[in-house]
Amino acid sequence: MSPFTMTINGAAVGSDQQLSVLDPATGRPFAECPDCSEAQLDQAVRAAKAALPAWQGDAEARRAALLKCADAIEAQAQAIGPVLTQEQGKPLGKALEELYGAALWFRSTAALPLEDQLLREDEHFRVELRRRPLGVVAGITPWNFPVLLAVWKIAPALLAGNTFILKPSPYTPLSSLALGEALREALPPGVFNVVSGGDQLGRWLTAHPEVRKISFTGSVATGKHIAAAAAPDLKRVTLELGGNDPAIVLADNNPEKIAEKLFWSAFANSGQVCVAVKRLYVEEPIFPAVVEALGAIAERVKVGPGSAADSELGPLNNRAQFDRVSELVDDARSHGAKVVAGGKPLANEGYFYAPTILTDVAEGVRLVDEEQFGPALPVMSFKSVDEVLGRANGTHFGLGGSIWTEDLDRGAALARDLDCGTAWVNQHMNLAPDVPFGGVKWSGIGYENGPWGLAAFTEYQVINVAKQ
Ligand code: NAD
């Protein structure tokens, strides 16, 4: 049996069938995870349902439990970190950041208000507004930040009084299974369950009649399937989907000053971030200098296994993603793109791809129009702000975007013209537990984090009392 177990009703559960988990630094299997059967999933959902009444009863106990979860993650971070690195690919320091970030999110969520509101109190009526939990919630997560993105869902769902089933990506199940194990002591049995398996397990979970909400982070294509699968049962959904974020750099910038920050806004986690900069638009006068500065950083950055102390970027997470990035870069090249840096795989084994900067590419080429989700950035020039806003907004995506300028007021004004959920000025990707996050258009439905994320795991109930 795999040493990694599912958590069902507070207990460690294995499975007859196992799935291999590959190390993206080698492309070879290094561990197995249980492949949850439909009957086991049903057990998990039934356990979550049975745990609801007691869990819903005491909000203060739930807050205390969330703080225990934060402590448990911190206590286990050094043990889970290497597992996250080996299955995901990211450098160990980044894996640890993700785990400590998850603890921070638990702590911050535990402090959110969840009070009834008195809407009216007069001689005739007393009207109260209550926030009720939804019931059993399913969390379905991707492979780029498996622990942190799960905790964005788990913490508010549990605080609101729901119980939870987590289904991680089959590429990165182990850190989520380890999370389940770490939280077994902190939470009553059945409140938090973790099951591992392939996409089919996600479909079973989505269709399960006892699940009342699906909180999903992943691709647009899967998000649409989930929305359709949830519809017959009118399950609530929050969908955090893909992005193709534009960054617009105005000519008043000093290229040397912003290059490093711009580079990491696109290449952090090897570009596998939903809100990474995926299209870079630079105003003509400084275009050559920005391209040169980014190219120099791309050539200098150390790419290697996440376990090596000097690696700044790891491999891509999986073969399909590696093939996709290779294909998009080759396609751009065949359409006349110039490769300023990178443009090729880096090693004989594993999914390493060189940080890649391309120019002479435009809308109509796949690398610009589609979400690459990898270390290959198209850099394009523009002449006027009106023109570039049209290009930036001319897509189905609408997750994030940014304006880079020394004129902060102008930057903030232009940010309002970007069609996206978060528009930054002189930064990109800055997310926090007390600030809502979500996408417009095809990038999602609903919000996570802060009181807005908590509200998404509740429904209103009006208590209307006639006094006579
Ligand atoms: P994916 O959609 O392929 O898979 C995500 C999860 O959905 C996995 O757990 C998978 O097993 C499950 N799944 C697949 N098909 C399913 C189905 N029909 N029903 C139920 N579950 C199913 O996404 P991915 O490749 O793991 O992640 C990359 C994508 O995630 C990118 O598009 C990225 O932009 C997006 N993403 C978005 C955010 C955000 O917050 N908006 C954050 C991170 C990643």
Coordinates of C-alpha atoms and ligand atoms in Angstrom, one line a residue:
M1 CA 0.0 0.0 0.0
S2 CA 1.1 3.5 -0.7
P3 CA 2.4 5.4 2.4
F4 CA 0.2 8.2 1.3
T5 CA -3.4 7.6 2.4
M6 CA -6.7 9.3 1.9
T7 CA -8.5 10.9 4.8
I8 CA -12.1 9.6 5.1
N9 CA -14.0 10.2 8.3
G10 CA -10.8 11.1 10.1
A11 CA -9.1 7.8 9.3
A12 CA -6.3 6.8 6.9
V13 CA -7.7 4.9 4.0
G14 CA -5.8 3.1 1.2
S15 CA -7.2 1.7 -2.0
D16 CA -7.0 -1.5 -4.1
Q17 CA -5.9 0.5 -7.1
Q18 CA -2.9 2.9 -7.1
L19 CA -1.9 5.7 -9.4
S20 CA 1.8 6.6 -10.1
V21 CA 3.0 10.0 -9.3
L22 CA 5.9 11.3 -11.5
D23 CA 8.8 13.5 -10.5
P24 CA 8.8 16.2 -13.2
A25 CA 12.6 16.7 -12.7
T26 CA 13.1 13.2 -14.1
G27 CA 9.9 12.2 -15.8
R28 CA 9.9 9.0 -13.8
P29 CA 7.4 7.7 -11.2
F30 CA 8.6 8.1 -7.6
A31 CA 5.5 7.3 -5.5
E32 CA 2.0 6.1 -5.7
C33 CA -1.3 7.4 -4.4
P34 CA -4.6 5.6 -3.8
D35 CA -7.1 5.6 -6.7
C36 CA -10.3 6.3 -4.9
S37 CA -13.2 4.1 -5.9
E38 CA -16.7 5.4 -6.4
A39 CA -17.8 3.5 -3.2
Q40 CA -15.0 5.1 -1.2
L41 CA -16.0 8.5 -2.5
D42 CA -19.5 7.8 -1.4
Q43 CA -18.2 6.9 2.1
A44 CA -16.4 10.2 2.2
V45 CA -19.4 12.2 1.3
R46 CA -21.6 10.3 3.8
A47 CA -19.0 11.0 6.5
A48 CA -19.0 14.7 5.6
K49 CA -22.8 14.8 5.7
A50 CA -22.9 13.0 9.1
A51 CA -20.4 15.5 10.5
L52 CA -22.5 18.6 9.5
P53 CA -24.9 19.0 12.5
A54 CA -22.2 19.0 15.2
W55 CA -19.8 21.1 13.1
Q56 CA -22.5 23.8 12.3
G57 CA -23.4 24.2 16.0
D58 CA -20.4 26.2 17.3
A59 CA -18.8 29.0 15.4
E60 CA -16.2 29.6 18.1
A61 CA -15.1 26.0 18.0
R62 CA -14.7 26.3 14.3
R63 CA -12.5 29.3 14.6
A64 CA -10.4 27.5 17.2
A65 CA -10.1 24.5 14.9
L66 CA -8.9 26.7 12.0
L67 CA -6.1 28.0 14.2
K68 CA -5.2 24.5 15.1
C69 CA -5.0 23.7 11.3
A70 CA -2.6 26.6 10.9
D71 CA -0.4 25.2 13.7
A72 CA -0.5 21.7 12.2
I73 CA 0.6 22.9 8.8
E74 CA 3.4 24.9 10.2
A75 CA 4.5 21.8 12.3
Q76 CA 4.5 19.6 9.2
A77 CA 5.8 22.2 6.6
Q78 CA 9.4 20.9 6.6
A79 CA 8.1 17.3 6.0
I80 CA 5.5 18.2 3.4
G81 CA 7.8 20.7 1.5
P82 CA 10.0 18.1 -0.1
V83 CA 7.0 16.1 -1.2
L84 CA 5.4 19.2 -2.8
T85 CA 8.7 19.9 -4.6
Q86 CA 9.1 16.4 -5.9
E87 CA 5.6 16.0 -7.3
Q88 CA 5.2 19.7 -8.5
G89 CA 8.7 20.6 -9.5
K90 CA 9.0 24.0 -7.7
P91 CA 12.2 24.8 -5.7
L92 CA 12.0 23.7 -2.1
G93 CA 12.1 27.3 -0.8
K94 CA 9.0 28.1 -2.9
A95 CA 7.3 24.9 -1.7
L96 CA 7.9 26.0 1.9
E97 CA 6.5 29.5 1.1
E98 CA 3.4 27.8 -0.2
L99 CA 2.9 25.8 3.0
Y100 CA 3.6 28.7 5.3
G101 CA 1.2 30.8 3.1
A102 CA -1.4 28.1 3.6
A103 CA -1.0 28.4 7.4
L104 CA -1.3 32.2 7.1
W105 CA -4.5 31.8 5.1
F106 CA -6.0 29.5 7.8
R107 CA -5.1 32.1 10.5
S108 CA -6.4 35.0 8.6
T109 CA -9.7 33.3 7.7
A110 CA -10.3 32.3 11.3
A111 CA -10.5 36.0 12.1
L112 CA -13.2 36.8 9.6
P113 CA -16.6 38.0 10.9
L114 CA -19.6 35.7 10.5
E115 CA -22.4 37.4 12.3
D116 CA -26.1 37.6 11.9
Q117 CA -27.4 41.1 10.9
L118 CA -30.4 42.8 12.4
L119 CA -32.2 44.3 9.4
R120 CA -35.2 45.7 11.2
E121 CA -36.4 45.9 14.8
D122 CA -39.6 47.8 15.5
E123 CA -42.8 47.3 17.4
H124 CA -44.2 45.0 14.7
F125 CA -41.3 43.0 13.3
R126 CA -37.9 41.7 14.0
V127 CA -36.0 40.8 10.8
E128 CA -32.6 39.1 11.0
L129 CA -30.3 38.1 8.2
R130 CA -28.4 34.9 8.8
R131 CA -25.6 33.3 6.8
R132 CA -26.2 29.6 6.6
P133 CA -23.7 27.0 5.5
L134 CA -24.4 25.1 2.3
G135 CA -23.7 21.6 3.5
V136 CA -21.1 19.2 1.9
V137 CA -18.6 21.2 -0.3
A138 CA -16.3 19.7 -2.9
G139 CA -13.0 21.3 -3.6
I140 CA -11.3 20.4 -6.9
T141 CA -7.8 21.7 -7.4
P142 CA -5.0 22.0 -10.0
W143 CA -1.4 21.2 -9.9
N144 CA 0.4 24.5 -9.8
F145 CA -0.2 25.5 -6.1
P146 CA -1.9 22.4 -4.8
V147 CA -1.8 23.2 -1.1
L148 CA -2.4 26.9 -1.1
L149 CA -5.3 26.9 -3.6
A150 CA -6.9 24.0 -1.6
V151 CA -6.7 26.0 1.6
W152 CA -8.2 29.1 -0.1
K153 CA -11.3 26.9 -0.3
I154 CA -11.0 24.7 2.8
A155 CA -10.6 27.5 5.4
P156 CA -13.6 29.6 4.5
A157 CA -15.8 26.6 3.8
L158 CA -15.1 25.2 7.2
L159 CA -15.4 28.5 9.1
A160 CA -18.9 28.9 7.5
G161 CA -19.9 25.5 8.9
N162 CA -19.7 23.3 5.8
T163 CA -17.8 20.1 5.7
F164 CA -15.4 19.3 2.9
I165 CA -14.1 16.8 0.4
L166 CA -10.9 17.7 -1.4
K167 CA -9.9 16.2 -4.7
P168 CA -6.4 17.3 -5.8
S169 CA -5.0 17.0 -9.3
P170 CA -3.7 13.5 -10.2
Y171 CA -0.3 15.2 -11.0
T172 CA 0.1 16.5 -7.4
P173 CA -2.0 14.4 -5.0
L174 CA 0.6 13.7 -2.4
S175 CA 0.9 17.1 -0.8
S176 CA -2.9 17.2 -0.4
L177 CA -3.0 13.7 1.1
A178 CA -0.2 14.8 3.5
L179 CA -2.4 17.9 4.3
G180 CA -5.3 15.6 5.1
E181 CA -3.0 13.6 7.4
A182 CA -1.7 16.7 9.1
L183 CA -5.2 18.0 9.9
R184 CA -6.6 14.7 11.2
E185 CA -6.0 15.7 14.8
A186 CA -7.1 19.3 14.3
L187 CA -10.6 18.6 13.0
P188 CA -13.4 16.3 14.0
P189 CA -13.8 13.1 11.9
G190 CA -15.7 13.7 8.6
V191 CA -15.3 17.5 8.6
F192 CA -12.4 17.4 6.2
N193 CA -11.8 14.5 3.8
V194 CA -9.2 14.1 1.1
V195 CA -9.6 11.6 -1.8
S196 CA -7.2 11.0 -4.7
G197 CA -7.8 9.9 -8.2
G198 CA -8.1 11.0 -11.8
D199 CA -10.5 13.2 -13.6
Q200 CA -13.2 10.6 -13.3
L201 CA -13.1 11.0 -9.6
G202 CA -13.8 14.7 -10.1
R203 CA -16.8 13.9 -12.3
W204 CA -18.2 11.5 -9.6
L205 CA -17.7 14.2 -7.0
T206 CA -19.4 16.8 -9.1
A207 CA -22.4 14.6 -9.8
H208 CA -22.8 13.3 -6.2
P209 CA -26.3 14.2 -5.0
E210 CA -25.2 15.1 -1.5
V211 CA -22.6 17.6 -2.6
R212 CA -24.1 21.1 -2.5
K213 CA -21.3 23.2 -3.8
I214 CA -18.3 22.8 -6.0
S215 CA -15.4 25.2 -5.6
F216 CA -13.1 24.6 -8.5
T217 CA -9.8 26.0 -9.6
G218 CA -8.4 24.8 -13.0
S219 CA -8.8 25.2 -16.7
V220 CA -11.6 27.0 -18.5
A221 CA -12.5 23.8 -20.4
T222 CA -12.9 21.8 -17.1
G223 CA -14.7 24.7 -15.5
K224 CA -17.3 24.7 -18.2
H225 CA -17.8 20.9 -17.8
I226 CA -18.3 21.4 -14.1
A227 CA -20.8 24.2 -14.5
A228 CA -22.8 22.0 -16.8
A229 CA -22.5 19.0 -14.5
A230 CA -23.7 21.1 -11.5
A231 CA -26.7 22.5 -13.3
P232 CA -29.2 19.6 -13.1
D233 CA -28.8 19.6 -9.3
L234 CA -28.5 23.4 -9.1
K235 CA -25.3 23.0 -7.1
R236 CA -23.5 26.2 -6.3
V237 CA -20.2 26.8 -8.1
T238 CA -17.2 29.0 -7.7
L239 CA -15.0 28.7 -10.7
E240 CA -11.4 30.1 -10.7
L241 CA -10.2 29.5 -14.2
G242 CA -7.4 30.3 -16.6
G243 CA -6.1 33.7 -17.5
N244 CA -4.1 35.3 -20.3
D245 CA -3.0 38.4 -18.4
P246 CA -1.7 41.4 -20.2
A247 CA 0.9 43.8 -18.7
I248 CA 1.1 47.2 -20.4
V249 CA 4.4 49.1 -19.9
L250 CA 4.3 52.8 -20.7
A251 CA 7.2 54.7 -22.1
D252 CA 7.8 56.7 -18.9
N253 CA 9.4 53.7 -17.2
N254 CA 13.1 53.1 -16.7
P255 CA 13.5 49.6 -18.3
E256 CA 16.4 48.6 -16.0
K257 CA 14.4 49.5 -12.9
I258 CA 11.4 47.4 -13.7
A259 CA 12.9 44.5 -15.7
E260 CA 13.5 42.2 -12.7
K261 CA 10.0 42.7 -11.3
L262 CA 8.4 42.3 -14.8
F263 CA 10.4 39.1 -15.4
W264 CA 9.3 37.4 -12.2
S265 CA 5.7 38.5 -12.8
A266 CA 5.7 36.3 -15.9
F267 CA 8.1 33.5 -14.9
A268 CA 7.4 32.7 -11.2
N269 CA 6.6 29.0 -10.8
S270 CA 7.9 28.6 -14.4
G271 CA 5.0 30.6 -15.7
Q272 CA 2.5 28.1 -14.2
V273 CA 0.5 30.7 -12.3
C274 CA -3.1 31.6 -13.3
V275 CA -2.3 35.3 -12.8
A276 CA 1.2 35.4 -14.4
V277 CA 1.8 38.0 -17.0
K278 CA 1.2 36.0 -20.2
R279 CA 1.3 38.9 -22.8
L280 CA 3.6 41.8 -22.4
Y281 CA 2.9 45.1 -24.3
V282 CA 5.6 47.7 -24.2
E283 CA 5.3 51.3 -25.6
E284 CA 7.5 51.7 -28.6
P285 CA 10.3 54.1 -27.3
I286 CA 11.4 51.7 -24.6
F287 CA 10.5 48.4 -26.4
P288 CA 14.1 47.5 -27.4
A289 CA 15.5 48.3 -23.9
V290 CA 12.9 46.2 -22.1
V291 CA 13.4 43.3 -24.5
E292 CA 17.1 43.4 -23.9
A293 CA 16.8 43.6 -20.2
L294 CA 14.3 40.7 -20.0
G295 CA 16.4 38.6 -22.3
A296 CA 19.5 39.1 -20.1
I297 CA 17.6 37.9 -17.0
A298 CA 16.1 34.9 -18.9
E299 CA 19.6 33.8 -19.9
R300 CA 20.9 34.3 -16.3
V301 CA 18.2 32.5 -14.3
K302 CA 19.2 29.1 -12.9
V303 CA 16.8 26.4 -13.9
G304 CA 17.2 23.0 -12.2
P305 CA 15.6 20.4 -10.0
G306 CA 13.5 21.9 -7.2
S307 CA 15.6 19.9 -4.7
A308 CA 18.8 21.7 -5.7
A309 CA 19.6 24.7 -3.5
D310 CA 20.5 27.1 -6.3
S311 CA 17.5 26.4 -8.6
E312 CA 15.4 29.5 -9.1
L313 CA 13.0 27.8 -11.4
G314 CA 12.1 24.1 -11.6
P315 CA 10.7 22.0 -14.5
L316 CA 7.2 22.2 -15.9
N317 CA 4.9 20.0 -13.9
N318 CA 4.0 17.4 -16.5
R319 CA 4.6 16.0 -20.0
A320 CA 1.4 17.5 -21.5
Q321 CA 2.3 21.0 -20.2
F322 CA 5.9 20.6 -21.4
D323 CA 4.6 19.5 -24.9
R324 CA 2.1 22.4 -25.0
V325 CA 4.7 25.1 -24.2
S326 CA 7.2 23.5 -26.8
E327 CA 4.4 23.4 -29.4
L328 CA 3.3 27.1 -28.8
V329 CA 6.9 28.3 -29.0
D330 CA 7.5 26.3 -32.2
D331 CA 4.2 27.6 -33.7
A332 CA 5.1 31.2 -32.9
R333 CA 8.6 30.7 -34.5
S334 CA 6.9 29.2 -37.6
H335 CA 4.8 32.4 -37.8
G336 CA 7.9 34.6 -37.8
A337 CA 8.6 35.1 -34.1
K338 CA 12.1 36.0 -33.0
V339 CA 13.5 34.1 -30.1
V340 CA 15.4 36.5 -27.9
A341 CA 16.2 34.0 -25.2
G342 CA 15.5 30.3 -24.6
G343 CA 13.2 28.7 -27.0
K344 CA 14.2 25.1 -26.3
P345 CA 14.1 22.3 -23.7
L346 CA 17.0 22.2 -21.4
A347 CA 17.8 18.7 -20.3
N348 CA 17.7 15.2 -21.6
E349 CA 15.3 14.1 -18.9
G350 CA 12.6 15.8 -17.0
Y351 CA 10.4 18.6 -18.2
F352 CA 12.8 21.5 -18.1
Y353 CA 12.2 24.3 -20.6
A354 CA 14.4 27.4 -20.9
P355 CA 12.9 30.7 -19.9
T356 CA 11.9 32.1 -23.3
I357 CA 11.4 35.7 -24.5
L358 CA 9.9 36.1 -28.0
T359 CA 9.3 39.2 -30.1
D360 CA 7.9 39.7 -33.7
V361 CA 4.7 38.0 -32.7
A362 CA 1.1 39.4 -32.4
E363 CA -2.5 38.5 -31.9
G364 CA -3.6 35.8 -34.2
V365 CA -0.7 33.6 -33.1
R366 CA -1.5 30.9 -30.5
L367 CA 1.1 31.9 -28.0
V368 CA -0.6 35.3 -27.7
D369 CA -4.2 34.2 -28.0
E370 CA -4.1 31.1 -25.8
E371 CA -3.0 30.6 -22.2
Q372 CA 0.6 29.2 -22.4
F373 CA 0.9 28.5 -18.6
G374 CA 4.6 28.1 -19.0
P375 CA 8.0 29.9 -19.3
A376 CA 7.5 31.6 -22.7
L377 CA 6.6 35.2 -22.9
P378 CA 5.6 37.1 -26.1
V379 CA 6.7 40.8 -25.9
M380 CA 4.9 43.1 -28.3
S381 CA 5.2 46.9 -28.9
F382 CA 2.4 49.4 -29.1
K383 CA 2.0 53.0 -30.3
S384 CA -1.0 54.3 -28.4
V385 CA -2.8 53.6 -25.2
D386 CA -6.2 53.3 -26.9
E387 CA -4.8 50.7 -29.3
V388 CA -3.1 48.6 -26.6
L389 CA -6.2 48.6 -24.3
G390 CA -8.2 47.2 -27.2
R391 CA -5.6 44.5 -27.8
A392 CA -5.3 43.7 -24.0
N393 CA -9.1 43.4 -23.6
G394 CA -9.8 41.6 -26.9
T395 CA -9.9 38.1 -25.4
H396 CA -12.3 35.8 -23.6
F397 CA -10.0 35.8 -20.6
G398 CA -10.3 38.3 -17.7
L399 CA -8.3 37.2 -14.7
G400 CA -5.7 39.9 -14.1
G401 CA -3.8 42.7 -15.8
S402 CA -1.4 45.4 -15.0
I403 CA -0.2 48.9 -16.0
W404 CA 3.4 49.9 -15.5
T405 CA 4.1 53.7 -15.2
E406 CA 5.8 56.3 -13.0
D407 CA 2.6 58.3 -13.1
L408 CA 0.5 56.5 -10.4
D409 CA -2.7 58.4 -11.0
R410 CA -2.6 57.7 -14.7
G411 CA -1.8 54.1 -14.0
A412 CA -4.7 53.7 -11.6
A413 CA -7.1 55.4 -14.1
L414 CA -5.9 53.1 -17.0
A415 CA -6.2 50.0 -14.7
R416 CA -9.9 50.7 -14.5
D417 CA -10.1 50.2 -18.3
L418 CA -8.8 46.7 -18.1
D419 CA -11.5 44.0 -18.4
C420 CA -10.3 41.8 -15.5
G421 CA -10.9 40.8 -11.9
T422 CA -7.7 42.3 -10.6
A423 CA -5.9 45.2 -12.2
W424 CA -2.5 46.1 -10.7
V425 CA -0.3 49.1 -11.1
N426 CA 3.5 48.6 -11.1
Q427 CA 3.1 45.0 -9.9
H428 CA 1.3 41.8 -10.9
M429 CA 0.2 38.7 -9.0
N430 CA 0.1 40.4 -5.6
L431 CA -2.7 38.4 -3.7
A432 CA -3.6 38.6 -0.1
P433 CA -6.0 36.7 2.3
D434 CA -8.1 39.9 2.9
V435 CA -8.5 41.0 -0.7
P436 CA -11.1 39.2 -3.0
F437 CA -9.8 37.4 -6.0
G438 CA -11.7 36.2 -9.1
G439 CA -12.0 36.5 -12.8
V440 CA -14.4 38.0 -15.3
K441 CA -15.5 36.6 -18.7
W442 CA -14.2 33.1 -19.1
S443 CA -11.7 33.4 -16.2
G444 CA -14.3 32.5 -13.7
I445 CA -17.5 32.9 -11.6
G446 CA -17.4 34.1 -8.0
Y447 CA -14.6 35.2 -5.6
E448 CA -12.3 33.8 -3.1
N449 CA -10.6 35.3 0.0
G450 CA -11.7 37.7 2.6
P451 CA -15.3 38.2 3.5
W452 CA -16.3 37.8 -0.1
G453 CA -14.7 34.3 -0.3
L454 CA -16.4 33.4 3.0
A455 CA -19.8 34.6 1.7
A456 CA -19.4 32.2 -1.2
F457 CA -19.7 29.3 1.2
T458 CA -22.9 30.5 2.7
E459 CA -26.5 31.2 1.8
Y460 CA -28.7 33.9 3.3
Q461 CA -31.6 33.0 5.5
V462 CA -34.1 35.7 6.6
I463 CA -35.7 35.2 10.0
N464 CA -38.7 37.4 10.1
V465 CA -40.7 37.5 13.4
A466 CA -44.1 39.2 13.6
K467 CA -44.4 40.4 17.2
Q468 CA -48.1 39.9 17.5
Ligands
NAD1 P1 -7.6 21.0 -15.1 O1 -8.9 21.8 -15.4 O2 -7.1 20.1 -16.1 O3 -7.7 20.1 -13.8 C1 -8.1 20.7 -12.5 C2 -8.7 19.7 -11.7 O4 -10.0 19.3 -12.3 C3 -7.9 18.4 -11.5 O5 -8.1 18.0 -10.1 C4 -8.7 17.4 -12.4 O6 -8.5 16.1 -12.0 C5 -10.1 17.8 -12.3 N1 -11.0 17.5 -13.4 C6 -10.6 17.3 -14.7 N2 -11.7 17.1 -15.4 C7 -12.8 17.1 -14.6 C8 -14.2 17.0 -14.8 N3 -14.8 16.8 -15.9 N4 -15.0 17.1 -13.7 C9 -14.5 17.3 -12.4 N5 -13.1 17.5 -12.2 C10 -12.3 17.4 -13.3 O7 -6.5 22.2 -14.8 P2 -5.0 22.0 -14.5 O8 -4.3 21.7 -15.8 O9 -4.8 21.1 -13.3 O10 -4.6 23.5 -14.0 C11 -4.1 24.5 -14.9 C12 -5.2 25.5 -15.1 O11 -5.7 26.0 -13.9 C13 -4.8 26.7 -15.9 O12 -5.7 27.0 -16.9 C14 -4.7 27.8 -14.8 O13 -4.8 29.1 -15.3 C15 -5.8 27.4 -14.0 N6 -5.7 28.0 -12.6 C16 -6.6 29.0 -12.3 C17 -6.4 29.6 -11.0 C18 -7.3 30.7 -10.6 O14 -7.4 31.0 -9.4 N7 -8.1 31.4 -11.5 C19 -5.4 29.2 -10.2 C20 -4.5 28.2 -10.6 C21 -4.7 27.6 -11.8

